[in-house]
Structure formats: C-alpha cells, structure tokens
Protein backbone atom coordinates (compact mmCIF):
# COMPACT_ATOMS: atom_id res chain seq x y z
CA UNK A 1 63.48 38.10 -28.39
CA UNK A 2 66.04 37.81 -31.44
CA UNK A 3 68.81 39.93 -31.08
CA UNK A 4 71.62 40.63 -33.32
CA UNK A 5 75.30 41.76 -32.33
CA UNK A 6 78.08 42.69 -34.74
CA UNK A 7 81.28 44.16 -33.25
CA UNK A 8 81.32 46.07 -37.33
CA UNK A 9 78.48 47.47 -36.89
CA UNK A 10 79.49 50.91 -36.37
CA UNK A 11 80.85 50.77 -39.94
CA UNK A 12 77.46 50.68 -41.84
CA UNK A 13 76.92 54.51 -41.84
CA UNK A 14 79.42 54.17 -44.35
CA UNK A 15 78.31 51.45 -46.80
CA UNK A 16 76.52 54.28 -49.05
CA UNK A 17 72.67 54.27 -50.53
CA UNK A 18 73.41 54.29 -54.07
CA UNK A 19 72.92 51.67 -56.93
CA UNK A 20 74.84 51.76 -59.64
CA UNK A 21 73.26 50.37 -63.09
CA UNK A 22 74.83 49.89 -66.35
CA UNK A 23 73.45 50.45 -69.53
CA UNK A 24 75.58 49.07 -72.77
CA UNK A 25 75.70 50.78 -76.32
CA UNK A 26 77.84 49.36 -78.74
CA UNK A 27 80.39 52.26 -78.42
CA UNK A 28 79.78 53.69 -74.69
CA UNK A 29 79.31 52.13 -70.68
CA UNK A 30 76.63 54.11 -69.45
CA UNK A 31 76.00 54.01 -65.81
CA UNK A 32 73.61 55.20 -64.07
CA UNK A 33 72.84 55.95 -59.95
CA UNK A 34 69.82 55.36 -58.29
CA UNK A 35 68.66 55.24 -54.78
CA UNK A 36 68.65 51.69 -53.44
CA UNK A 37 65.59 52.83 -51.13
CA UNK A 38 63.84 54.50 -53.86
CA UNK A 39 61.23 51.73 -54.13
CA UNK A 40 61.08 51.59 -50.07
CA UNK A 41 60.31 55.20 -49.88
CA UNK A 42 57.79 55.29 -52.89
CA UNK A 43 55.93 52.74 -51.22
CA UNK A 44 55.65 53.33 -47.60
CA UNK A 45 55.90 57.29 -47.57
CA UNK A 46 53.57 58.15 -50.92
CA UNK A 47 51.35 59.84 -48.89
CA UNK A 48 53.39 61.48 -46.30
CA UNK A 49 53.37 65.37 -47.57
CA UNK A 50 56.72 66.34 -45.62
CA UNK A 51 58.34 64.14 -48.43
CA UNK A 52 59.36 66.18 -51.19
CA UNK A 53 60.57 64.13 -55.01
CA UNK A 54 64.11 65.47 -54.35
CA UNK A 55 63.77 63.33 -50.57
CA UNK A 56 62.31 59.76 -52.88
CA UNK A 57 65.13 59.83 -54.96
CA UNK A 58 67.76 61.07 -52.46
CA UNK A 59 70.95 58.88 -52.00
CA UNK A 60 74.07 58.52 -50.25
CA UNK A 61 77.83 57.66 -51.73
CA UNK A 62 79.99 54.97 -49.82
CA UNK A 63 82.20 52.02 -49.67
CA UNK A 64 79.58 50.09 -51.69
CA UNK A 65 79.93 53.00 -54.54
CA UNK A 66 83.13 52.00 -54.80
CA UNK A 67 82.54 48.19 -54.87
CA UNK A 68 79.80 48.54 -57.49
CA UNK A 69 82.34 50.97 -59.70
CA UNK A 70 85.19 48.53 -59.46
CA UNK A 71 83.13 45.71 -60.38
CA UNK A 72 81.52 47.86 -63.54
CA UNK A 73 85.86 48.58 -64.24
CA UNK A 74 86.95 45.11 -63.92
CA UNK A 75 83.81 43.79 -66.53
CA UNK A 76 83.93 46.47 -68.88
CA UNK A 77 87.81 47.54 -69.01
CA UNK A 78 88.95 49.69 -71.68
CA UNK A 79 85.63 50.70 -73.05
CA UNK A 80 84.27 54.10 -73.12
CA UNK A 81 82.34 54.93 -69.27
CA UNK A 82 80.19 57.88 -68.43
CA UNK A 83 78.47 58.08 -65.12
CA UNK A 84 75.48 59.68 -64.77
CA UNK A 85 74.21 61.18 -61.72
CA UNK A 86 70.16 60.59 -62.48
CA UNK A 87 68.80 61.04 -58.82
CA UNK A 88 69.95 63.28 -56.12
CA UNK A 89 73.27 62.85 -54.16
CA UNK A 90 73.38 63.67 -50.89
CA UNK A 91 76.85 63.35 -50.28
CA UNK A 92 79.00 61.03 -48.90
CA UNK A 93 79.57 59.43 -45.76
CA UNK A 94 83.18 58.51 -45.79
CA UNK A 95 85.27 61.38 -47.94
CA UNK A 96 88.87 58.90 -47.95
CA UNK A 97 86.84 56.14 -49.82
CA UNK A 98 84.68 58.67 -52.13
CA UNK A 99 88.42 60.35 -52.96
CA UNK A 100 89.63 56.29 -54.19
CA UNK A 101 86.47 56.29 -56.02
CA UNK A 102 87.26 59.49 -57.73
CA UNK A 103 90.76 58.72 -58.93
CA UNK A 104 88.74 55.19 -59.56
CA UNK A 105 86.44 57.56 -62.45
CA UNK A 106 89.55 59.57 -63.70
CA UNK A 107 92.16 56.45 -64.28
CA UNK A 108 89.53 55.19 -66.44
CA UNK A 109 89.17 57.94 -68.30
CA UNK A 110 85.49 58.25 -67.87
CA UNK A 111 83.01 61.13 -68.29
CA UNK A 112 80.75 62.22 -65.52
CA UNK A 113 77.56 64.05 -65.92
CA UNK A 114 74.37 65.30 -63.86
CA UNK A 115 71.42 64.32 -65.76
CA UNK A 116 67.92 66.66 -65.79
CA UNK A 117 66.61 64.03 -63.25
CA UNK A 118 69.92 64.55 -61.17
CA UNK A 119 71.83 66.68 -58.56
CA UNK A 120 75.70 66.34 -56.68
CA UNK A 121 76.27 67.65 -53.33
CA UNK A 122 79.22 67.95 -51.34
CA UNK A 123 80.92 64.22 -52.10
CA UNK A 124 78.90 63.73 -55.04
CA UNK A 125 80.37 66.85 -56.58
CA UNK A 126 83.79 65.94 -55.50
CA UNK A 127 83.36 62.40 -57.48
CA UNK A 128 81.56 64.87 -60.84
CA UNK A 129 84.95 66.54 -60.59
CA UNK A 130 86.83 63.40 -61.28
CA UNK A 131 85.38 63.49 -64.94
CA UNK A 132 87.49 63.85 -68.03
CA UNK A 133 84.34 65.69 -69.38
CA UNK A 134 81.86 66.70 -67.18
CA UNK A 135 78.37 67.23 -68.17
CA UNK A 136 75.23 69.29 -66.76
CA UNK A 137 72.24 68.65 -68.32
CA UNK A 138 69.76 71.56 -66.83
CA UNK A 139 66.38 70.83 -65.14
CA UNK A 140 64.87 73.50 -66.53
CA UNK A 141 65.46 76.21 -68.89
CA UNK A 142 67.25 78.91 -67.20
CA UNK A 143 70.54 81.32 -68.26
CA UNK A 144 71.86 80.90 -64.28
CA UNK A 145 72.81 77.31 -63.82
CA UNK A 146 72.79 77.73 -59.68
CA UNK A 147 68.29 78.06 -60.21
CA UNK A 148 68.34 74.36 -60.81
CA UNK A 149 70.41 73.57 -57.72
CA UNK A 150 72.31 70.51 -59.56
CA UNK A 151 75.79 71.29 -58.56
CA UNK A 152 76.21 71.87 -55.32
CA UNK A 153 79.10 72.44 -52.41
CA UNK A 154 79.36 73.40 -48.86
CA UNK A 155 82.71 73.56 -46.48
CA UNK A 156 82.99 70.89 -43.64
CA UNK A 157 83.69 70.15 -40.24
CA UNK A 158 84.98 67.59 -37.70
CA UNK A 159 83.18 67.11 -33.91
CA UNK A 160 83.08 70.60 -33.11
CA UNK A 161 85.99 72.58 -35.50
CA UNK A 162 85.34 74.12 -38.52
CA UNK A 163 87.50 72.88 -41.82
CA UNK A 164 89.15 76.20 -41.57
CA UNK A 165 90.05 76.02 -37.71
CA UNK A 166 92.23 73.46 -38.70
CA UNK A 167 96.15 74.28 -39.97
CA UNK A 168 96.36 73.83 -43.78
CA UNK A 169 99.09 71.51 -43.15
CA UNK A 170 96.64 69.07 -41.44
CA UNK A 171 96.42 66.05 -43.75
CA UNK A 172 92.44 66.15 -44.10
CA UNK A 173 93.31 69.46 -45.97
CA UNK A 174 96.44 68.04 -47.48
CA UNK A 175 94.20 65.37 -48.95
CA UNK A 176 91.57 67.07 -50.70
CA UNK A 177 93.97 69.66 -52.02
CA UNK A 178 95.94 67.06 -53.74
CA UNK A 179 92.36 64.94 -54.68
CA UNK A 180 91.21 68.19 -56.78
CA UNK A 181 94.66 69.24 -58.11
CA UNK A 182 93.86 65.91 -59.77
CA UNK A 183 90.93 66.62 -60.90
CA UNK A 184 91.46 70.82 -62.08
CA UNK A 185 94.79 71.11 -62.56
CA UNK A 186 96.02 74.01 -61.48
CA UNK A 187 92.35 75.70 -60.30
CA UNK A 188 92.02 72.45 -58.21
CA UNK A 189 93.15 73.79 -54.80
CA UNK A 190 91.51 77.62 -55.58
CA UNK A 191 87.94 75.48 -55.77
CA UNK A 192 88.96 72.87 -52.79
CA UNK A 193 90.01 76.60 -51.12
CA UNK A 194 86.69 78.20 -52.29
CA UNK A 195 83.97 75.54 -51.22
CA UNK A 196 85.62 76.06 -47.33
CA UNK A 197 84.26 80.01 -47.98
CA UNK A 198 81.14 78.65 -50.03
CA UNK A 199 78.94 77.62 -46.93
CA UNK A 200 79.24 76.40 -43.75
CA UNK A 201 78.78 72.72 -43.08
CA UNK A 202 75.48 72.73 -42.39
CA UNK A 203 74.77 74.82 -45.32
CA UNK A 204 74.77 74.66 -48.76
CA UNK A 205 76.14 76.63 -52.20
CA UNK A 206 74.78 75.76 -55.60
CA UNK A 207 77.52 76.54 -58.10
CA UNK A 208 76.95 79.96 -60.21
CA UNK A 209 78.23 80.03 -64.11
CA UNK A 210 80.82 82.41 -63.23
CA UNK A 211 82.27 80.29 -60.65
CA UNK A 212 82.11 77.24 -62.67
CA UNK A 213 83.67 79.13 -65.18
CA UNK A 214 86.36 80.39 -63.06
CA UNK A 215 87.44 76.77 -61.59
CA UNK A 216 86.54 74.69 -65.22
CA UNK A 217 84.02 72.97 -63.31
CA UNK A 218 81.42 72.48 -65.78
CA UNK A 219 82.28 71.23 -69.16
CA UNK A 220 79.28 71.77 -71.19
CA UNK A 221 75.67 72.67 -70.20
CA UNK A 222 72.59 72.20 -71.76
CA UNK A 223 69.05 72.05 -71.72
CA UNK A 224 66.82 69.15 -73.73
C-alpha cells in the first residue's frame, strides 16, 4: 500500500481553489477567477441533483490567490488591472493572507468587480473592497441589489467564541479594522463593525443598496 506523509500537510486547507486568468487589451489587465475544480465537478457530479450551478462554480481564496496575483503584478506592472470575480467565492480560508492580497489589489491601483456570472462572500468581499473602483454587474434585473445575492458578508468566529466575545483591542479585530480603514476611509471600521451585527458565522447577509450606500461599498451597478 503507497502511503504518503508530509509533516505540511495541515497547511493545504489554506492553499485556496481559485484560478486566476488574465485576459490582455491593449489599454487594460483583465483578470478573471475561476474554480480550479470547475471541470472536476462538471464532470463527475453532472448528474447529481443536490448540486446546484452556484456549488460547480464555487471557489475558495488562499495563499495560492496570492501567488497567482503577485505573479499577474510582477508581469504586468504599471498597467491598468481589474479583477473580476466571474464565479462564486466562497470565502477564504486564511483571512491574514487574503488581507496581503487585498492591500496586494489596492497598491496597484486596480479595479475590482463582480461580474453577472459572479458572487463575493465573506473574504471574497473583503478582497472586492480593496478596489479603487468597485463594480457590480447585476444577475438579473432588479431595483434591490441584495435579490441577486452577489455581495455578501457574515460576522466570524474562532473555536467556540463569537468575533464579538472577543475585546476590540484583540489584534484579530485590530487587524481588520485597520485592513478596511484602508479600503473605506473613514466608513471602513463602521462596515468591518457592521458585518459582526450582519449575521452570525454560520450565516449569511447579502448587502442591501442602502447599506452599500451608507459604507461606499458599491461603486457603480448595472445590469447588461
């Protein structure tokens, strides 16, 4: 029997499921995420009716997000970047390294934005944040962008405390604070402050106009 031991092993949870794709224009980086299992799940789990679009295209942000990015930087410095989300983020599984890849998007000046064939969660709204300009482009036609469930937040936890059982002078607060005073200026902590009350961690919140509004969240929306 082959067996396989790795004393890093318990780091792969947070490598991160998404591929990163560029696409060049003569005046504009556009890159684009995808599920790296995308293919895997299309193939193997077609027919399997528990498995919704939203779960094919479903993806993960990690350390490899940030590898891919920095790679994308380093080839295409100085150019114009926007990063589309174009499948669904789940999240990510390692917030300290999806923070470095946000101040990796807003050095660089780039533009973020959630295509009609994407969604942000949790981390992956944290990293649409770090846009100079950020972008929804609606699903669907509706006044009330929280129907399309694009943009989405939730609080968190750690083993068995909620985020807010903790002291707000515990770093892991002190952290993302500072991460989306970055990001918002001076609404950054009322909207780090505001996804703790949004939903529990096991829940989710999509993002209302009003609220996006109230945090300048949302650049521009659209529908096409």
């Amino acid at each position: 029997m082959l067996t396989y031991e790795n004393d890093k092993i318990e780091y792969l949870p947070v490598i991160g499921s998404t591929l990163l794709t560029v696409e060049y224009y003569s005046d504009q980086i556009d890159i684009l995420t995808s599920s790296v299992f995308k293919d895997f799940y299309n193939e193997f789990l077609k027919d399997n009716q528990d498995i919704t679009e939203c779960d094919l295209n479903r993806s993960s942000l990690g350390l490899t997000t940030y590898q891919q990015l920095s790679d994308i930087v380093r080839d295409y410095y100085g150019q114009n970047m926007l990063l589309k989300f174009d499948n669904h983020i789940g999240g990510s599984m390692d917030d300290d390294i999806n923070m470095y890849t946000g101040l990796m998007i807003r050095n660089n000046h780039m533009g973020t934005m959630v295509t009609r064939n994407g969604s942000v969660f949790s981390g992956g709204t944290d990293l649409f944040t770090a846009g100079e300009e950020r972008i929804l482009e609606l699903s669907q036609p509706v006044s009330s962008i929280e129907l399309t469930k694009q943009v989405g937040v939730h609080s968190w936890a750690e083993d068995d405390k909620t985020a807010k059982e903790f002291p707000f002078t515990d770093l892991s607060h002190r952290k993302q604070a500072t991460y989306f005073a970055k990001m918002l200026g001076n609404k950054g902590v009322d909207f780090y402050l505001y996804t703790l009350d949004s939903a529990p961690a096991s829940g989710e919140h999509w993002v209302t106009n009003d609220e996006s509004a109230k945090y300048g969240l949302i650049s521009a929306s659209y529908y096409e």
